[in-house]
Tab-separated table of C-alpha atoms and ligand atoms in Angstrom:
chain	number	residue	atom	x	y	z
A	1	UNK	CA	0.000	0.000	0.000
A	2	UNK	CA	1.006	3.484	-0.547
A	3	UNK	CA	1.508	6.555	1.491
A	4	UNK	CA	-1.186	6.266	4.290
A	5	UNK	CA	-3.879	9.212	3.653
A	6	UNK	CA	-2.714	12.886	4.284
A	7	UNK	CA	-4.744	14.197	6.752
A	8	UNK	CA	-5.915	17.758	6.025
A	9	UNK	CA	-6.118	21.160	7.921
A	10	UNK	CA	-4.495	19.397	10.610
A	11	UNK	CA	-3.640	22.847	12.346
A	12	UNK	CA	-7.017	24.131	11.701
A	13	UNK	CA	-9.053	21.077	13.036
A	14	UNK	CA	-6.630	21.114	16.481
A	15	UNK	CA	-7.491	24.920	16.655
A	16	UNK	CA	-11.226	24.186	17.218
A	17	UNK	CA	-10.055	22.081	20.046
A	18	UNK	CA	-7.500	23.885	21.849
A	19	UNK	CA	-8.111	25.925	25.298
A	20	UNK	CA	-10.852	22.455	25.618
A	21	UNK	CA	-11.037	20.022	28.193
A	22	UNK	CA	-11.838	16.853	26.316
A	23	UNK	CA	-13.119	13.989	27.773
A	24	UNK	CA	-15.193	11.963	25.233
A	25	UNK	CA	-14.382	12.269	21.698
A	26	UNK	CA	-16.255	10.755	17.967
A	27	UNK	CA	-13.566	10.681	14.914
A	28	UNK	CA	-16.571	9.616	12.818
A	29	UNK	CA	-14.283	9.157	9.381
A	30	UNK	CA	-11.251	7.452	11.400
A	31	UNK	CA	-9.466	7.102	7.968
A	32	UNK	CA	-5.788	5.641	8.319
A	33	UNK	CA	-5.693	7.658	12.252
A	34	UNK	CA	-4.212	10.765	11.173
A	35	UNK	CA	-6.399	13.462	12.689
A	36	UNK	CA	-7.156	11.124	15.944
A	37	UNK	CA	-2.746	10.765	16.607
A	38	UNK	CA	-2.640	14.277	16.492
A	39	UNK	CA	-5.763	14.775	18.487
A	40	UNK	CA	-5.057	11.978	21.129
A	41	UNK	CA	-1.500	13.647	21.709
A	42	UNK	CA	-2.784	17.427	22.089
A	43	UNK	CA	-5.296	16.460	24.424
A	44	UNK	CA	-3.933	13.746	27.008
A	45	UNK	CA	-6.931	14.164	28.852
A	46	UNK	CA	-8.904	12.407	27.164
A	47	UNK	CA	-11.166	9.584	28.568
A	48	UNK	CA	-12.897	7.745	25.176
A	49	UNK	CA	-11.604	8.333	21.660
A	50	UNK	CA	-14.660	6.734	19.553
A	51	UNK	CA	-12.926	5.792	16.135
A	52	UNK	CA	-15.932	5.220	13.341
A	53	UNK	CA	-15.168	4.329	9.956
A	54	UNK	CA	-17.047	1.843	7.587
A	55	UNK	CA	-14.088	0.262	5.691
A	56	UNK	CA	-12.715	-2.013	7.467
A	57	UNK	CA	-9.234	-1.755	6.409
A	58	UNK	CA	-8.982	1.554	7.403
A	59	UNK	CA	-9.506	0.622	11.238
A	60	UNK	CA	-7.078	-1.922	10.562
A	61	UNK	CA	-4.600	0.538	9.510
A	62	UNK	CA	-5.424	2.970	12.539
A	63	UNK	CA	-5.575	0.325	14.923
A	64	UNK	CA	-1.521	-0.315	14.299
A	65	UNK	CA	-0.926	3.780	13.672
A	66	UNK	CA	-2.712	4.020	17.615
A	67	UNK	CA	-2.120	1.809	19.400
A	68	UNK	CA	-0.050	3.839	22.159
A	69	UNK	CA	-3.423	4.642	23.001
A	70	UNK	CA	-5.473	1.772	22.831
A	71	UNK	CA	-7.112	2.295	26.596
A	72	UNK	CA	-8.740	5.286	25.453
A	73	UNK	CA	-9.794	3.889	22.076
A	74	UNK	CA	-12.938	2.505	21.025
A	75	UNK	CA	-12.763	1.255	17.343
A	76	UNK	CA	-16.138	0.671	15.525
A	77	UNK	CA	-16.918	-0.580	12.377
A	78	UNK	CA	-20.189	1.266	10.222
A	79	UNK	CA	-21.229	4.531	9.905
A	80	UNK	CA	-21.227	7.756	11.807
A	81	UNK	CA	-24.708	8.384	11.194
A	82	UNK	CA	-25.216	5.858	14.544
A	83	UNK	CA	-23.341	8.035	16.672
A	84	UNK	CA	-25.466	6.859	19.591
A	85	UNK	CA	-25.471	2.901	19.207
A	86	UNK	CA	-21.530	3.989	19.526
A	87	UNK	CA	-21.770	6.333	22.334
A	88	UNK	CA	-23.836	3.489	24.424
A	89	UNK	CA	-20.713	0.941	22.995
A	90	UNK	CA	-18.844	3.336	24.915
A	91	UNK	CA	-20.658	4.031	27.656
A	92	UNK	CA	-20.511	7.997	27.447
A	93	UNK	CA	-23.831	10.229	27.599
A	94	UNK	CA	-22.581	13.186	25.886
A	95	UNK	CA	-19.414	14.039	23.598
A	96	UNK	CA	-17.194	17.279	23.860
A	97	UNK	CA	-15.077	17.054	20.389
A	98	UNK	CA	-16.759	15.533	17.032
A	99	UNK	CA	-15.186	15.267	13.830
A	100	UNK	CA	-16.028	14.304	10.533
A	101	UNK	CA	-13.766	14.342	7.700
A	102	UNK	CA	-15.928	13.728	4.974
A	103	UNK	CA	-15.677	11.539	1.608
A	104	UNK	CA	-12.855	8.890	0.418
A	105	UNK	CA	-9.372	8.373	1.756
A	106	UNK	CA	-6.615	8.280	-0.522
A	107	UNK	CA	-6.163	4.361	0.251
A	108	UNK	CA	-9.575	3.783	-1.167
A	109	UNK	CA	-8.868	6.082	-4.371
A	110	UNK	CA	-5.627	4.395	-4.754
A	111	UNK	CA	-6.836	0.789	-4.383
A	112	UNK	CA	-8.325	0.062	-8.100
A	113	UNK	CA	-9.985	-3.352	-6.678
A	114	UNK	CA	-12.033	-1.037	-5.101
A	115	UNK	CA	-13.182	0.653	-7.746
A	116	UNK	CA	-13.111	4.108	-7.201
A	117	UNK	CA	-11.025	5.534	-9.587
A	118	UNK	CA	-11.395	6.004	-13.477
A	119	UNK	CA	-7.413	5.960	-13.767
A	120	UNK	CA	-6.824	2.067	-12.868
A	121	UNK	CA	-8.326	-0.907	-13.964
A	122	UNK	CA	-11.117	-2.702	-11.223
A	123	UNK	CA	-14.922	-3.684	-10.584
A	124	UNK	CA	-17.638	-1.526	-10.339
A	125	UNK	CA	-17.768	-2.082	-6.653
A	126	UNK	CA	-17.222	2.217	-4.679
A	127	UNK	CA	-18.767	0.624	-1.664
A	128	UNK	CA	-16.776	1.514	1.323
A	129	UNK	CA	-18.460	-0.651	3.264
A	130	UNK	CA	-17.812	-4.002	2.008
A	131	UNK	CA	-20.601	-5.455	3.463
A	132	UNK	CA	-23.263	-2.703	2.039
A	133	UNK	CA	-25.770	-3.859	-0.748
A	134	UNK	CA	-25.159	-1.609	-3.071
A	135	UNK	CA	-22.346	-1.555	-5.948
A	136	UNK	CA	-21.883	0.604	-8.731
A	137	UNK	CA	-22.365	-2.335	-11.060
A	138	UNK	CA	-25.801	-2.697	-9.854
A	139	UNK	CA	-26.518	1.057	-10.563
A	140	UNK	CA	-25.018	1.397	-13.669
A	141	UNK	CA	-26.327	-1.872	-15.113
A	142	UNK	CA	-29.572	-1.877	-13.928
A	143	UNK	CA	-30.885	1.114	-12.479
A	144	UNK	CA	-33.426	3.334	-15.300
A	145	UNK	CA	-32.405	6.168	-17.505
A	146	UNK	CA	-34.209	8.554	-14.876
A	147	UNK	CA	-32.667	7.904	-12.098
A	148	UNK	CA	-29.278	7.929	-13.551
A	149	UNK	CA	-30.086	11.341	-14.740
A	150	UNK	CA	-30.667	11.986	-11.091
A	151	UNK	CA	-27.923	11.504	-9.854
A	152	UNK	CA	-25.455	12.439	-12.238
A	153	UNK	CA	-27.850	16.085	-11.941
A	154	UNK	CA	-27.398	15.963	-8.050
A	155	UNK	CA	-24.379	14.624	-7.030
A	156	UNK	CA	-22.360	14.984	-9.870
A	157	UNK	CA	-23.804	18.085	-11.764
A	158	UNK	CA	-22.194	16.768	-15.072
A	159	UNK	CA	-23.671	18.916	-17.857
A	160	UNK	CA	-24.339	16.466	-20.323
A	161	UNK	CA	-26.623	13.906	-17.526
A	162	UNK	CA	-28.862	12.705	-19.920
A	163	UNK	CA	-26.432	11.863	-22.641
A	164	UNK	CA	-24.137	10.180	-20.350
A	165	UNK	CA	-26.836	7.784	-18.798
A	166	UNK	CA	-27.954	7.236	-22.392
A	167	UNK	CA	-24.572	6.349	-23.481
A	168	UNK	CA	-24.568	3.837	-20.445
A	169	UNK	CA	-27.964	2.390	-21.447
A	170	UNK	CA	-27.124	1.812	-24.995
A	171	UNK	CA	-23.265	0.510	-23.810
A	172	UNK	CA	-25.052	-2.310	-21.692
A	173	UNK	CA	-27.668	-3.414	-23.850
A	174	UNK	CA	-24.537	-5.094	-25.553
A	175	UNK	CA	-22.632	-6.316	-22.666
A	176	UNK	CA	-22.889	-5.883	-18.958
A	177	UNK	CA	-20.498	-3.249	-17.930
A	178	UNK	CA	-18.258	-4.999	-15.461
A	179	UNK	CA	-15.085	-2.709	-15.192
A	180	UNK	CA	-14.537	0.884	-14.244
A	181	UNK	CA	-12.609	0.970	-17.704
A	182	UNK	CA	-16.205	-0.340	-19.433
A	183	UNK	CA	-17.958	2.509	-17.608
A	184	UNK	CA	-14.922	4.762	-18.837
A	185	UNK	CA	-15.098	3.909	-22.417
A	186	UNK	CA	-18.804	3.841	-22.413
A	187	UNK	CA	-19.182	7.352	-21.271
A	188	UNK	CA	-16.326	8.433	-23.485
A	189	UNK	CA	-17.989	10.193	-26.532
A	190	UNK	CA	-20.067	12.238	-24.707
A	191	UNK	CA	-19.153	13.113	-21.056
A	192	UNK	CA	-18.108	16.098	-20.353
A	193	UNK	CA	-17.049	16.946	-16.706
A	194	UNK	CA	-15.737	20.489	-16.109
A	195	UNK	CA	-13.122	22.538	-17.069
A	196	UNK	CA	-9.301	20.962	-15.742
A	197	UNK	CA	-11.102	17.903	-14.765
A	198	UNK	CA	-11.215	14.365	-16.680
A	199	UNK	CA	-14.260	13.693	-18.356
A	200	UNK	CA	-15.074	10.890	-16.282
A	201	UNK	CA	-14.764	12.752	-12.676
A	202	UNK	CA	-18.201	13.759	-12.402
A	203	UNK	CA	-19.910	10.702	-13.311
A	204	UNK	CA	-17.608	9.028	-10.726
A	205	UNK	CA	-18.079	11.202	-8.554
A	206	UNK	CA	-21.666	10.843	-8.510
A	207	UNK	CA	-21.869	7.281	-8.274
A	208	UNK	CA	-19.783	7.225	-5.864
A	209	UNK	CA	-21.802	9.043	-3.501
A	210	UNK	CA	-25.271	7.162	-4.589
A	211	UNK	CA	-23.687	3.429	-3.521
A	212	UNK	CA	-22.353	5.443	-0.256
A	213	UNK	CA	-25.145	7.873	0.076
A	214	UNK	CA	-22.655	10.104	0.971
A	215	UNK	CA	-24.904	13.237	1.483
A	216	UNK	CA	-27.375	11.244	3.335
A	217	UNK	CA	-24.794	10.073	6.222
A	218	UNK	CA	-23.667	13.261	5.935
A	219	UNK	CA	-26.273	15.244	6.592
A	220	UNK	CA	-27.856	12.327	9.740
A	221	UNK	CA	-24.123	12.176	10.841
A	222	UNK	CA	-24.317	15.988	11.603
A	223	UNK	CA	-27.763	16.162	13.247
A	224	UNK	CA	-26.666	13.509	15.949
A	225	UNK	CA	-23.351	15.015	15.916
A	226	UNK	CA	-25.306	18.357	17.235
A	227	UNK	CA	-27.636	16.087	19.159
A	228	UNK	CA	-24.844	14.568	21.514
A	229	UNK	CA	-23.034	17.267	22.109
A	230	UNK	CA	-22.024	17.746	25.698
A	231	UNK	CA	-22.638	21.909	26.611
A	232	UNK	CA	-19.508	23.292	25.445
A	233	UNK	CA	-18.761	20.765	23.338
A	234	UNK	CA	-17.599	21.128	19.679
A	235	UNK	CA	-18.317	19.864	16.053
A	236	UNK	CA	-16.440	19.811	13.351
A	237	UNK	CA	-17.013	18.965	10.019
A	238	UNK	CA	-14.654	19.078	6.891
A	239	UNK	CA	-16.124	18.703	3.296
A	240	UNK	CA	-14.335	18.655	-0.096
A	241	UNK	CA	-17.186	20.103	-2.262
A	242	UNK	CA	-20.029	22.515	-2.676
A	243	UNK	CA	-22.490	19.909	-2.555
A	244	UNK	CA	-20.741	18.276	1.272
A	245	UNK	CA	-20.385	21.839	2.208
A	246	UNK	CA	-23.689	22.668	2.497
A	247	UNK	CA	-25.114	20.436	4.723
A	248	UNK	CA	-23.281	21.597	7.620
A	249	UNK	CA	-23.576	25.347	6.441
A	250	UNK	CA	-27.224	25.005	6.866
A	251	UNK	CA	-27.251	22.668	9.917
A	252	UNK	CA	-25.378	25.153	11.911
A	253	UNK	CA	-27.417	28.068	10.804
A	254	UNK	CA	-30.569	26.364	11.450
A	255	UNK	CA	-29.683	25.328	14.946
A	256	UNK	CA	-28.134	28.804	15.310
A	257	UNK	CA	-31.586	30.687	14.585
A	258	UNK	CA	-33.475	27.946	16.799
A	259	UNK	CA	-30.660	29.587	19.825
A	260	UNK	CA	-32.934	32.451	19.386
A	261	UNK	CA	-35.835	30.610	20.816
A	262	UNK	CA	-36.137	28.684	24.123
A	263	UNK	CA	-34.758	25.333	22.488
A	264	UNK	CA	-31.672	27.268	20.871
A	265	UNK	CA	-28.198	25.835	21.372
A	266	UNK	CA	-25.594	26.214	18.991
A	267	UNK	CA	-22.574	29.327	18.124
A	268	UNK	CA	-20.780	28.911	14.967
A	269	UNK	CA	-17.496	29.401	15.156
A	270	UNK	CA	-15.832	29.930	11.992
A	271	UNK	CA	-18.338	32.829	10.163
A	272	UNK	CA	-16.377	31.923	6.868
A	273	UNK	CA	-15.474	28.046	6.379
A	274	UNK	CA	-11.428	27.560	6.620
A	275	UNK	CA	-9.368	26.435	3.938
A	276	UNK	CA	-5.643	25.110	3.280
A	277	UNK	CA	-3.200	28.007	3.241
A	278	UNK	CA	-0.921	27.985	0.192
A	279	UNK	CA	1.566	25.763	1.636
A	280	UNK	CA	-0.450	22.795	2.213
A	281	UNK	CA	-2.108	23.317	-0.836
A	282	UNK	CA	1.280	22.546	-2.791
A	283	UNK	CA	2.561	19.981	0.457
A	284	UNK	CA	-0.987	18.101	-0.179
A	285	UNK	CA	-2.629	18.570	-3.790
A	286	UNK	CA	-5.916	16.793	-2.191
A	287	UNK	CA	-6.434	19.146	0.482
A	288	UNK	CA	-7.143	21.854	-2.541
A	289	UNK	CA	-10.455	21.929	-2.227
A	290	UNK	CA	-10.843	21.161	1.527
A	291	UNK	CA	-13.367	23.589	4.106
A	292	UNK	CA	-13.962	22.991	7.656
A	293	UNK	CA	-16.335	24.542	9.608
A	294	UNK	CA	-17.389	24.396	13.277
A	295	UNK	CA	-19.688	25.218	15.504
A	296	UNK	CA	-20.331	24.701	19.800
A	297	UNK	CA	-23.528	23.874	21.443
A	298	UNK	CA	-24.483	26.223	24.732
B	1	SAM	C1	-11.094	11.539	4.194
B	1	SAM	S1	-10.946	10.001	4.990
B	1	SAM	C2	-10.604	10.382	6.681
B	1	SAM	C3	-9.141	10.555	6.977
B	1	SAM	C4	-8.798	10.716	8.438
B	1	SAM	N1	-9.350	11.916	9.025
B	1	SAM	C5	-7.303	10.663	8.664
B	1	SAM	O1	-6.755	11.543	9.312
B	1	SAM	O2	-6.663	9.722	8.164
B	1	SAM	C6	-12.610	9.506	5.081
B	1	SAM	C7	-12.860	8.169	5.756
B	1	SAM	O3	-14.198	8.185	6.216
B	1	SAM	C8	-14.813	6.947	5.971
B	1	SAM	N2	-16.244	7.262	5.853
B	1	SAM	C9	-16.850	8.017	4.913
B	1	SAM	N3	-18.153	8.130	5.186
B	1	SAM	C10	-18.380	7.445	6.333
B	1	SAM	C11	-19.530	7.209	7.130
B	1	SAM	N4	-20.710	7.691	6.782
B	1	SAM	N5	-19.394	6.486	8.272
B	1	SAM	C12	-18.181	5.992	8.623
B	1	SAM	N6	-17.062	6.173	7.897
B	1	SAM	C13	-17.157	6.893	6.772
B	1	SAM	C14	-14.154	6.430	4.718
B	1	SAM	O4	-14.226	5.021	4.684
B	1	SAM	C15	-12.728	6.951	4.861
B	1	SAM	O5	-11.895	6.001	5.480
């Protein structure tokens, strides 16, 4: 295996922790541990480290990279949308630091068996989870011309949607697209992606997130997150495009306005959402498009 995954706006993510006393805390996209070593050493006081992530090579990974810490460390396998079936794991009623670092790790991207990536050869699989139901074979080979339009509209916003989930009806009406390179070549002569970006990027991108539902976890993930905070405590959320960013943008500012009224309980903390300065930008290609954004509950 490569380089484990770079973690990004390390600085950044530690500043919305520092000055805290941190007893319990959810890494809900544990990745290969990067975040959590450098969380687990600024904060010694910490009690539980919940690590979530739902590929299970990942905790493997993290398991090894942590395991200095292992009394404070609760590893679980799924997603970070069940924040509270993990909390009771760990016996903790509330949480005072919450992270999510949304999206795919650079292990998954660079693994072509799993699929992710239009640059290597491998099956239409993109789950993370290897024990979820649904692959990106079954979507591209038997889902209807609607609702691939969908979801090349929504969570891929490729231009040409309706040509490219023609061009993948009329491809597997011949043969049952099995590869990424099948989906590649099928989607050739007419997708379009955006400018700097490889044609097939979008419609990756938005398949991806449909056999993940990506936006989905995202968006539950963040509601418990806010739900389980301890008073004081503090969320955190990075996000690696518009469509990611969004959700906690408006989760924060809904739960901000509600502060107004009697049930109110949230500050956000970073007005603007905080980016890589220029030097991890050229340190860490990936983290390009990177924003955090955080927010603490009263
Ligand atoms: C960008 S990486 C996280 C990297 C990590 N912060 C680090 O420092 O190495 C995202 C990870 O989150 C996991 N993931 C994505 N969505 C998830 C979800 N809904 N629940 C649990 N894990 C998820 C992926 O499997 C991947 O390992």
């Amino acid at each position: 295996m490569k380089e484990p995954h770079a973690p990004v706006l390390m600085n950044e993510v530690l500043e919305v922790f520092r000055d805290k006393k941190i007893r319990s805390f959810f890494d809900g996209t544990l990745g290969a541990g990067g975040h959590a070593e450098a969380i687990l050493t600024a904060h010694p006081e910490i009690e539980i480290y919940i690590g979530c992530d739902r590929d299970p090579d990942a905790l493997a990974l993290a398991k090894e990279r942590l395991k200095e810490w292992k009394e404070k460390l609760l590893l679980v396998h799924g997603n970070h949308s069940d924040l509270r079936k993990w909390m009771q794991e760990a016996k903790t009623e509330c949480i005072d630091g919450y992270l999510v670092d949304a999206g795919v790790s650079s292990m998954q991207l660079d693994r072509p068996e799993k699929g992710f990536s239009f640059q290597g050869e491998g099956p239409l699989d993109m789950r993370m989870n290897p024990e979820g139901k649904l692959t990106a074979a079954e979507i591209v080979n038997r889902w209807k011309e609607e609702d691939l339009v969908n979801i090349l509209r929504e969570y891929g916003e490729e231009p040409r949607a309706r040509a490219v989930a023609r061009a993948i009806l009329a491809a597997r009406r011949n043969k049952k697209l099995e590869t990424t390179r099948d989906l590649v070549e099928a989607i050739r002569p007419v997708a379009r992606g955006k400018k700097h970006l490889h044609f097939a990027t979008l419609t990756f991108q938005a398949i991806r997130i449909a056999v993940n539902d990506e936006l989905g976890e995202l968006q539950r993930g963040i509601e418990e997150g806010i739900e389980s905070l301890c008073s004081g405590g503090r969320i955190s959320v990075i996000s690696f495009h518009r469509l990611e960013d969004r959700i906690p943008k408006n989760c924060f500012r809904d739960e901000e306005i509600k502060k107004r009224k009697p049930l109110g309980r949230l500050t956000i903390l970073t007005k603007k959402p905080l980016g890589p300065s220029d030097d991890e930008v050229r340190k860490n290609p990936r983290s390009r498009s990177a924003k955090l954004r955080a927010a603490e509950k009263s």
